[in-house]
Amino acid sequence: MTNSQSQALNDYTAAQERFAKLGVNTEDAIQRLTAISISLHCWQGDDVGGFERAADTLGGGLAVTGNYRGKARNADELRADLECALKLIPGKHRVNLHAIYAETDGKRVARTDLEPKHFARWIDWAKAHGLGLDFNPTYFSHPLADSGFTLSHRDAKVRQFWIDHGIACRHIGAAMGRELGSTCVTNVWIPDGFKDLPVDRRTPRELLRDSLDKLFAEKIDRAHNLDAVESKLFGIGSESYVVGSHEFYLGYALKKDVLLCLDMGHFHPTESVADKISSTLTWLPELLLHVSRGVRWDSDHVVILSDEVRALMQEIVRGGYLQRTRIALDYFDASINRVAAWVIGTRATLKALLLALLEPLELLREYEGNGDYMARLALFEHLNTLPFGAVWNHYCATNNVPDGIEAIEILKRFEEDVLSQRDFSSK
Ligand code: RNT
Ligand code: ZN
C-alpha cells in the first residue's frame, strides 16, 4: 500500500466513525450506491449531432455553445470517448442513445424505417461492456420538424411520419432491452410550440394526445421497454407556448400508464423539481429524471454538486423511491473537454446520491416526529461539515477509479493523445 493509499484508508476509517455516531453505516450506503445505474447521454459527446447528416443545424430549440477541440466524428469515436469516461466513474451504468445515432453504413435510412439492426453495434458494445441502453426518438434536426411542430403538426401526414418514427423507436428500445437483459426506457420529447402568443392552445394538445395514443398503441413487454414522456416549460423559439407542458404529460402519464420524465432544466427557475418527486410518485408508479443544470435561459449546463441536485437525490432516498426512479443525465457543453463533461456530471450525480444515502434518517425522522424542529435544522447544518469526501474517495478507490485530481490528469492525457488528433479539415 502506498503512503497516500494508507492515508486515504485512515481518512475513511475516521469518517466511518463520525457517521456511525449518528447511526449511519457507511458500508451500507456504499453498497446501496453501487446498485444505482446512471444513464449517460451519448449526445454530450458530439453536441447532439448524430450521424444522420440530413440537417446541418440542431433545431428543435436546442442549442449547444462552444467549439472545443476533439468532438467525436463517428460512432466508434463516440464509444471510445464513452469508454474513457466510464473508466473514471465508479459503478455500473447505462448509455442513453438517440435515433440519430443509428449506424446505417452510409445509407440514408428514413427515421420511420429505423430498425434494431441499425443499433446492432451499439448493442454489441453495450453487451461487451456490461452496460444497459436507453433510447429516444429524435424529433428535431429534420426537415419535417422545421415548422416547430411534429406530433402535434396540423398536417396529418406530418403527424403520421412522427408517429411512425416513435413506433420504430419503441421496437428498437424493446430489442435493446431484450438483448441486454435490462429494461430500456424510451423517452419521447418533442419540441412543438409557438414563439409567440397562440390563439388556439387546445387543438395542438388534443392532436398530441391522439398522436401519442397511436404511438403507444402496441403493447410491448414492459420487461424490455418502458415508455416515458418529457415535458418542457419553454424552448428557444417556443417561448410562449409548449404543447407538451408539465400538466399535459402528468395527466397523460397517469391516464396511460407511461413514465413521466422530469428534466431539471424544464421548470421555472425557482420551482423545486425535488418537491415533485413525492407529489408525482404518490400517483405514478415510476419516474424518469433528466439531471441537468439550468443557468438563466439555458437548461443544459454540466451537472455539478449543486443544492438542486442534492435536494433531488435526498428526496429520492428519503422517500424510499430508488426503485421507482430512473436517473439519466441531460446536458450538453461544447466549451470544455466533452469527455470531462460526462465525468464531472456523472460523478456529481453519484456524489449527491451518496450524500443522501449517508443521512441519519432515523434520527432526523425522530426529531421531526417529536416536533423538535430546532434539532432537525441543527442536524441538517451539522451534516454539511461531516467528512463525506473521505467516503467518496474510498468508494472510488474500491472501484479502481481515480480520485478527482487524478481524473483531471487522465482526462488531459486523453485529450492530448486522442481528442486533439481528430482532424476536422475535410469538413
Ligand atoms: C430537450 C430535452 C431532451 C433533449 C434530448 C437531446 O429540451 O431535454 O431530453 O435534451 O433528448
Ligand atoms: Zn431532457
Short mmCIF file of N, CA, C and O in Angstrom, two decimals, residues 112-191:
data_model
loop_
_atom_site.label_atom_id
_atom_site.label_comp_id
_atom_site.label_asym_id
_atom_site.label_seq_id
_atom_site.Cartn_x
_atom_site.Cartn_y
_atom_site.Cartn_z
N THR A 112 -38.49 6.75 -40.06
CA THR A 112 -39.60 5.81 -39.88
C THR A 112 -39.17 4.37 -40.17
O THR A 112 -39.88 3.44 -39.83
N ASP A 113 -38.03 4.23 -40.84
CA ASP A 113 -37.57 2.88 -41.24
C ASP A 113 -36.43 2.37 -40.38
O ASP A 113 -35.82 1.35 -40.71
N LEU A 114 -36.13 3.06 -39.32
CA LEU A 114 -35.03 2.59 -38.47
C LEU A 114 -35.43 1.29 -37.79
O LEU A 114 -36.59 1.08 -37.43
N GLU A 115 -34.43 0.42 -37.65
CA GLU A 115 -34.68 -0.91 -37.07
C GLU A 115 -33.59 -1.23 -36.06
O GLU A 115 -32.52 -0.60 -36.06
N PRO A 116 -33.84 -2.25 -35.24
CA PRO A 116 -32.81 -2.65 -34.28
C PRO A 116 -31.46 -2.91 -34.93
O PRO A 116 -30.41 -2.64 -34.33
N LYS A 117 -31.46 -3.41 -36.17
CA LYS A 117 -30.16 -3.73 -36.80
C LYS A 117 -29.28 -2.48 -36.95
O LYS A 117 -28.05 -2.58 -36.99
N HIS A 118 -29.89 -1.32 -37.04
CA HIS A 118 -29.10 -0.09 -37.15
C HIS A 118 -28.43 0.30 -35.84
O HIS A 118 -27.66 1.25 -35.77
N PHE A 119 -28.78 -0.44 -34.78
CA PHE A 119 -28.15 -0.20 -33.48
C PHE A 119 -27.40 -1.45 -32.99
O PHE A 119 -27.03 -1.53 -31.83
N ALA A 120 -27.19 -2.39 -33.92
CA ALA A 120 -26.56 -3.66 -33.54
C ALA A 120 -25.17 -3.43 -32.93
O ALA A 120 -24.80 -4.07 -31.95
N ARG A 121 -24.43 -2.48 -33.52
CA ARG A 121 -23.07 -2.26 -32.99
C ARG A 121 -23.12 -1.67 -31.58
O ARG A 121 -22.31 -2.00 -30.73
N TRP A 122 -24.08 -0.79 -31.37
CA TRP A 122 -24.24 -0.22 -30.02
C TRP A 122 -24.60 -1.34 -29.04
O TRP A 122 -24.10 -1.39 -27.91
N ILE A 123 -25.49 -2.22 -29.46
CA ILE A 123 -25.95 -3.29 -28.56
C ILE A 123 -24.78 -4.24 -28.24
O ILE A 123 -24.55 -4.60 -27.09
N ASP A 124 -24.02 -4.60 -29.28
CA ASP A 124 -22.86 -5.49 -29.05
C ASP A 124 -21.86 -4.84 -28.10
O ASP A 124 -21.31 -5.47 -27.21
N TRP A 125 -21.63 -3.57 -28.34
CA TRP A 125 -20.69 -2.83 -27.50
C TRP A 125 -21.18 -2.78 -26.06
O TRP A 125 -20.41 -3.02 -25.11
N ALA A 126 -22.47 -2.49 -25.89
CA ALA A 126 -23.03 -2.42 -24.53
C ALA A 126 -22.90 -3.77 -23.84
O ALA A 126 -22.54 -3.86 -22.66
N LYS A 127 -23.16 -4.83 -24.61
CA LYS A 127 -23.04 -6.18 -24.06
C LYS A 127 -21.62 -6.44 -23.58
O LYS A 127 -21.38 -6.90 -22.48
N ALA A 128 -20.67 -6.10 -24.45
CA ALA A 128 -19.27 -6.35 -24.12
C ALA A 128 -18.82 -5.58 -22.88
O ALA A 128 -17.91 -6.01 -22.17
N HIS A 129 -19.44 -4.44 -22.64
CA HIS A 129 -19.01 -3.61 -21.50
C HIS A 129 -19.96 -3.70 -20.31
O HIS A 129 -19.81 -2.93 -19.35
N GLY A 130 -20.94 -4.59 -20.40
CA GLY A 130 -21.87 -4.75 -19.27
C GLY A 130 -22.71 -3.52 -19.01
O GLY A 130 -23.04 -3.19 -17.86
N LEU A 131 -23.07 -2.82 -20.10
CA LEU A 131 -23.86 -1.59 -19.94
C LEU A 131 -25.31 -1.83 -20.36
O LEU A 131 -25.57 -2.62 -21.26
N GLY A 132 -26.24 -1.13 -19.74
CA GLY A 132 -27.61 -1.11 -20.25
C GLY A 132 -27.74 0.01 -21.26
O GLY A 132 -26.89 0.91 -21.32
N LEU A 133 -28.79 -0.03 -22.09
CA LEU A 133 -29.03 1.07 -23.03
C LEU A 133 -30.43 1.65 -22.82
O LEU A 133 -31.37 0.93 -22.50
N ASP A 134 -30.53 2.95 -23.03
CA ASP A 134 -31.83 3.62 -23.08
C ASP A 134 -31.92 4.33 -24.42
O ASP A 134 -30.92 4.49 -25.12
N PHE A 135 -33.15 4.78 -24.76
CA PHE A 135 -33.34 5.25 -26.12
C PHE A 135 -34.28 6.44 -26.21
O PHE A 135 -35.10 6.67 -25.32
N ASN A 136 -34.15 7.18 -27.32
CA ASN A 136 -35.00 8.36 -27.58
C ASN A 136 -35.26 8.50 -29.06
O ASN A 136 -34.31 8.55 -29.85
N PRO A 137 -36.53 8.62 -29.47
CA PRO A 137 -36.79 9.04 -30.85
C PRO A 137 -36.30 10.48 -31.00
O PRO A 137 -36.28 11.25 -30.04
N THR A 138 -35.88 10.85 -32.22
CA THR A 138 -35.34 12.21 -32.42
C THR A 138 -36.36 13.05 -33.19
O THR A 138 -36.55 12.85 -34.40
N TYR A 139 -36.95 14.00 -32.48
CA TYR A 139 -37.98 14.86 -33.09
C TYR A 139 -37.43 16.24 -33.42
O TYR A 139 -38.14 17.24 -33.25
N PHE A 140 -36.18 16.31 -33.82
CA PHE A 140 -35.58 17.59 -34.20
C PHE A 140 -34.50 17.32 -35.24
O PHE A 140 -34.27 16.15 -35.59
N SER A 141 -33.85 18.36 -35.73
CA SER A 141 -32.82 18.22 -36.77
C SER A 141 -33.35 17.43 -37.96
O SER A 141 -32.74 16.44 -38.41
N HIS A 142 -34.48 17.84 -38.46
CA HIS A 142 -35.11 17.13 -39.58
C HIS A 142 -36.03 18.10 -40.32
O HIS A 142 -36.73 18.89 -39.67
N PRO A 143 -36.07 18.01 -41.66
CA PRO A 143 -36.94 18.94 -42.41
C PRO A 143 -38.39 18.91 -41.94
O PRO A 143 -39.05 19.95 -41.90
N LEU A 144 -38.89 17.74 -41.56
CA LEU A 144 -40.30 17.68 -41.14
C LEU A 144 -40.52 18.19 -39.70
O LEU A 144 -41.64 18.14 -39.19
N ALA A 145 -39.43 18.69 -39.10
CA ALA A 145 -39.58 19.32 -37.78
C ALA A 145 -39.31 20.82 -37.88
O ALA A 145 -39.39 21.53 -36.87
N ASP A 146 -38.99 21.27 -39.08
CA ASP A 146 -38.58 22.68 -39.26
C ASP A 146 -39.68 23.67 -38.89
O ASP A 146 -39.40 24.80 -38.49
N SER A 147 -40.93 23.27 -39.03
CA SER A 147 -42.03 24.19 -38.71
C SER A 147 -42.15 24.40 -37.20
O SER A 147 -42.89 25.28 -36.76
N GLY A 148 -41.42 23.59 -36.44
CA GLY A 148 -41.55 23.68 -34.98
C GLY A 148 -42.62 22.75 -34.44
O GLY A 148 -42.89 22.73 -33.24
N PHE A 149 -43.26 21.97 -35.32
CA PHE A 149 -44.29 21.04 -34.88
C PHE A 149 -44.02 19.64 -35.44
O PHE A 149 -43.61 19.50 -36.59
N THR A 150 -44.27 18.64 -34.62
CA THR A 150 -44.05 17.25 -35.06
C THR A 150 -45.32 16.42 -34.80
O THR A 150 -46.21 16.39 -35.62
N LEU A 151 -45.41 15.85 -33.60
CA LEU A 151 -46.57 15.00 -33.28
C LEU A 151 -47.87 15.81 -33.16
O LEU A 151 -48.96 15.24 -33.18
N SER A 152 -47.75 17.13 -33.04
CA SER A 152 -48.97 17.95 -32.96
C SER A 152 -49.12 18.83 -34.19
O SER A 152 -49.85 19.83 -34.17
N HIS A 153 -48.41 18.48 -35.25
CA HIS A 153 -48.49 19.25 -36.51
C HIS A 153 -49.93 19.22 -37.04
O HIS A 153 -50.62 18.22 -36.91
N ARG A 154 -50.35 20.32 -37.67
CA ARG A 154 -51.75 20.33 -38.14
C ARG A 154 -51.96 19.44 -39.37
O ARG A 154 -53.10 19.07 -39.68
N ASP A 155 -50.86 19.08 -40.04
CA ASP A 155 -50.96 18.21 -41.22
C ASP A 155 -50.86 16.73 -40.76
O ASP A 155 -49.85 16.31 -40.19
N ALA A 156 -51.91 15.99 -41.05
CA ALA A 156 -51.97 14.58 -40.59
C ALA A 156 -50.82 13.75 -41.13
O ALA A 156 -50.36 12.80 -40.48
N LYS A 157 -50.33 14.11 -42.34
CA LYS A 157 -49.24 13.32 -42.92
C LYS A 157 -47.95 13.51 -42.12
O LYS A 157 -47.19 12.57 -41.92
N VAL A 158 -47.72 14.74 -41.71
CA VAL A 158 -46.52 15.01 -40.90
C VAL A 158 -46.65 14.30 -39.55
O VAL A 158 -45.70 13.67 -39.07
N ARG A 159 -47.82 14.39 -38.97
CA ARG A 159 -48.02 13.70 -37.68
C ARG A 159 -47.76 12.20 -37.85
O ARG A 159 -47.10 11.58 -37.02
N GLN A 160 -48.26 11.64 -38.94
CA GLN A 160 -48.11 10.20 -39.15
C GLN A 160 -46.64 9.82 -39.27
O GLN A 160 -46.21 8.78 -38.74
N PHE A 161 -45.86 10.67 -39.97
CA PHE A 161 -44.43 10.39 -40.09
C PHE A 161 -43.81 10.27 -38.69
O PHE A 161 -43.07 9.33 -38.39
N TRP A 162 -44.16 11.21 -37.82
CA TRP A 162 -43.54 11.22 -36.49
C TRP A 162 -44.10 10.13 -35.58
O TRP A 162 -43.41 9.62 -34.71
N ILE A 163 -45.35 9.75 -35.81
CA ILE A 163 -45.91 8.61 -35.06
C ILE A 163 -45.14 7.36 -35.45
O ILE A 163 -44.69 6.57 -34.60
N ASP A 164 -44.93 7.20 -36.77
CA ASP A 164 -44.22 6.01 -37.25
C ASP A 164 -42.78 5.98 -36.74
O ASP A 164 -42.24 4.92 -36.45
N HIS A 165 -42.17 7.16 -36.64
CA HIS A 165 -40.82 7.21 -36.08
C HIS A 165 -40.84 6.73 -34.63
O HIS A 165 -40.01 5.92 -34.20
N GLY A 166 -41.81 7.20 -33.89
CA GLY A 166 -41.93 6.79 -32.48
C GLY A 166 -42.14 5.29 -32.34
O GLY A 166 -41.53 4.64 -31.47
N ILE A 167 -42.97 4.74 -33.21
CA ILE A 167 -43.23 3.29 -33.17
C ILE A 167 -41.95 2.52 -33.47
O ILE A 167 -41.59 1.56 -32.78
N ALA A 168 -41.23 2.97 -34.51
CA ALA A 168 -39.96 2.31 -34.86
C ALA A 168 -39.01 2.33 -33.65
O ALA A 168 -38.33 1.35 -33.35
N CYS A 169 -39.00 3.45 -32.96
CA CYS A 169 -38.08 3.60 -31.82
C CYS A 169 -38.47 2.71 -30.64
O CYS A 169 -37.60 2.20 -29.92
N ARG A 170 -39.76 2.52 -30.44
CA ARG A 170 -40.18 1.62 -29.35
C ARG A 170 -39.70 0.20 -29.64
O ARG A 170 -39.31 -0.54 -28.74
N HIS A 171 -39.74 -0.18 -30.91
CA HIS A 171 -39.26 -1.53 -31.27
C HIS A 171 -37.75 -1.64 -31.05
O HIS A 171 -37.25 -2.67 -30.60
N ILE A 172 -37.06 -0.57 -31.37
CA ILE A 172 -35.60 -0.58 -31.15
C ILE A 172 -35.31 -0.66 -29.65
O ILE A 172 -34.47 -1.44 -29.20
N GLY A 173 -36.04 0.13 -28.87
CA GLY A 173 -35.87 0.10 -27.41
C GLY A 173 -36.12 -1.30 -26.87
O GLY A 173 -35.36 -1.81 -26.04
N ALA A 174 -37.17 -1.93 -27.37
CA ALA A 174 -37.51 -3.28 -26.89
C ALA A 174 -36.40 -4.27 -27.24
O ALA A 174 -36.05 -5.15 -26.45
N ALA A 175 -35.82 -4.11 -28.44
CA ALA A 175 -34.72 -5.01 -28.84
C ALA A 175 -33.51 -4.79 -27.93
O ALA A 175 -32.85 -5.75 -27.51
N MET A 176 -33.23 -3.54 -27.63
CA MET A 176 -32.11 -3.25 -26.72
C MET A 176 -32.34 -3.91 -25.36
O MET A 176 -31.44 -4.55 -24.80
N GLY A 177 -33.54 -3.73 -24.85
CA GLY A 177 -33.86 -4.28 -23.53
C GLY A 177 -33.79 -5.80 -23.52
O GLY A 177 -33.23 -6.40 -22.60
N ARG A 178 -34.32 -6.40 -24.58
CA ARG A 178 -34.35 -7.86 -24.66
C ARG A 178 -32.94 -8.42 -24.78
O ARG A 178 -32.54 -9.31 -24.06
N GLU A 179 -32.18 -7.83 -25.69
CA GLU A 179 -30.84 -8.39 -25.94
C GLU A 179 -29.87 -8.18 -24.80
O GLU A 179 -28.96 -8.96 -24.59
N LEU A 180 -30.08 -7.10 -24.07
CA LEU A 180 -29.16 -6.81 -22.97
C LEU A 180 -29.68 -7.33 -21.63
O LEU A 180 -28.98 -7.26 -20.61
N GLY A 181 -30.91 -7.82 -21.64
CA GLY A 181 -31.49 -8.32 -20.38
C GLY A 181 -31.65 -7.21 -19.36
O GLY A 181 -31.54 -7.43 -18.15
N SER A 182 -31.92 -6.01 -19.84
CA SER A 182 -32.04 -4.86 -18.94
C SER A 182 -33.02 -3.87 -19.57
O SER A 182 -32.78 -3.38 -20.67
N THR A 183 -34.11 -3.60 -18.86
CA THR A 183 -35.19 -2.78 -19.44
C THR A 183 -34.69 -1.45 -19.99
O THR A 183 -33.99 -0.71 -19.29
N CYS A 184 -35.07 -1.18 -21.22
CA CYS A 184 -34.70 0.09 -21.86
C CYS A 184 -35.84 1.09 -21.63
O CYS A 184 -37.01 0.74 -21.77
N VAL A 185 -35.48 2.33 -21.30
CA VAL A 185 -36.50 3.37 -21.23
C VAL A 185 -36.42 4.18 -22.52
O VAL A 185 -35.36 4.71 -22.87
N THR A 186 -37.53 4.23 -23.26
CA THR A 186 -37.58 5.02 -24.48
C THR A 186 -38.39 6.28 -24.19
O THR A 186 -39.58 6.23 -23.86
N ASN A 187 -37.71 7.41 -24.28
CA ASN A 187 -38.28 8.69 -23.83
C ASN A 187 -38.66 9.58 -25.00
O ASN A 187 -37.85 9.84 -25.88
N VAL A 188 -39.90 10.04 -24.99
CA VAL A 188 -40.38 10.92 -26.06
C VAL A 188 -40.35 12.37 -25.61
O VAL A 188 -41.03 12.76 -24.66
N TRP A 189 -39.50 13.14 -26.28
CA TRP A 189 -39.54 14.59 -26.10
C TRP A 189 -39.72 15.22 -27.48
O TRP A 189 -39.03 14.85 -28.43
N ILE A 190 -40.67 16.13 -27.59
CA ILE A 190 -40.89 16.84 -28.86
C ILE A 190 -40.75 18.34 -28.62
O ILE A 190 -41.04 18.83 -27.52
N PRO A 191 -40.32 19.06 -29.65
CA PRO A 191 -40.09 20.50 -29.46
C PRO A 191 -41.35 21.36 -29.64
O PRO A 191 -41.29 22.57 -29.43
#
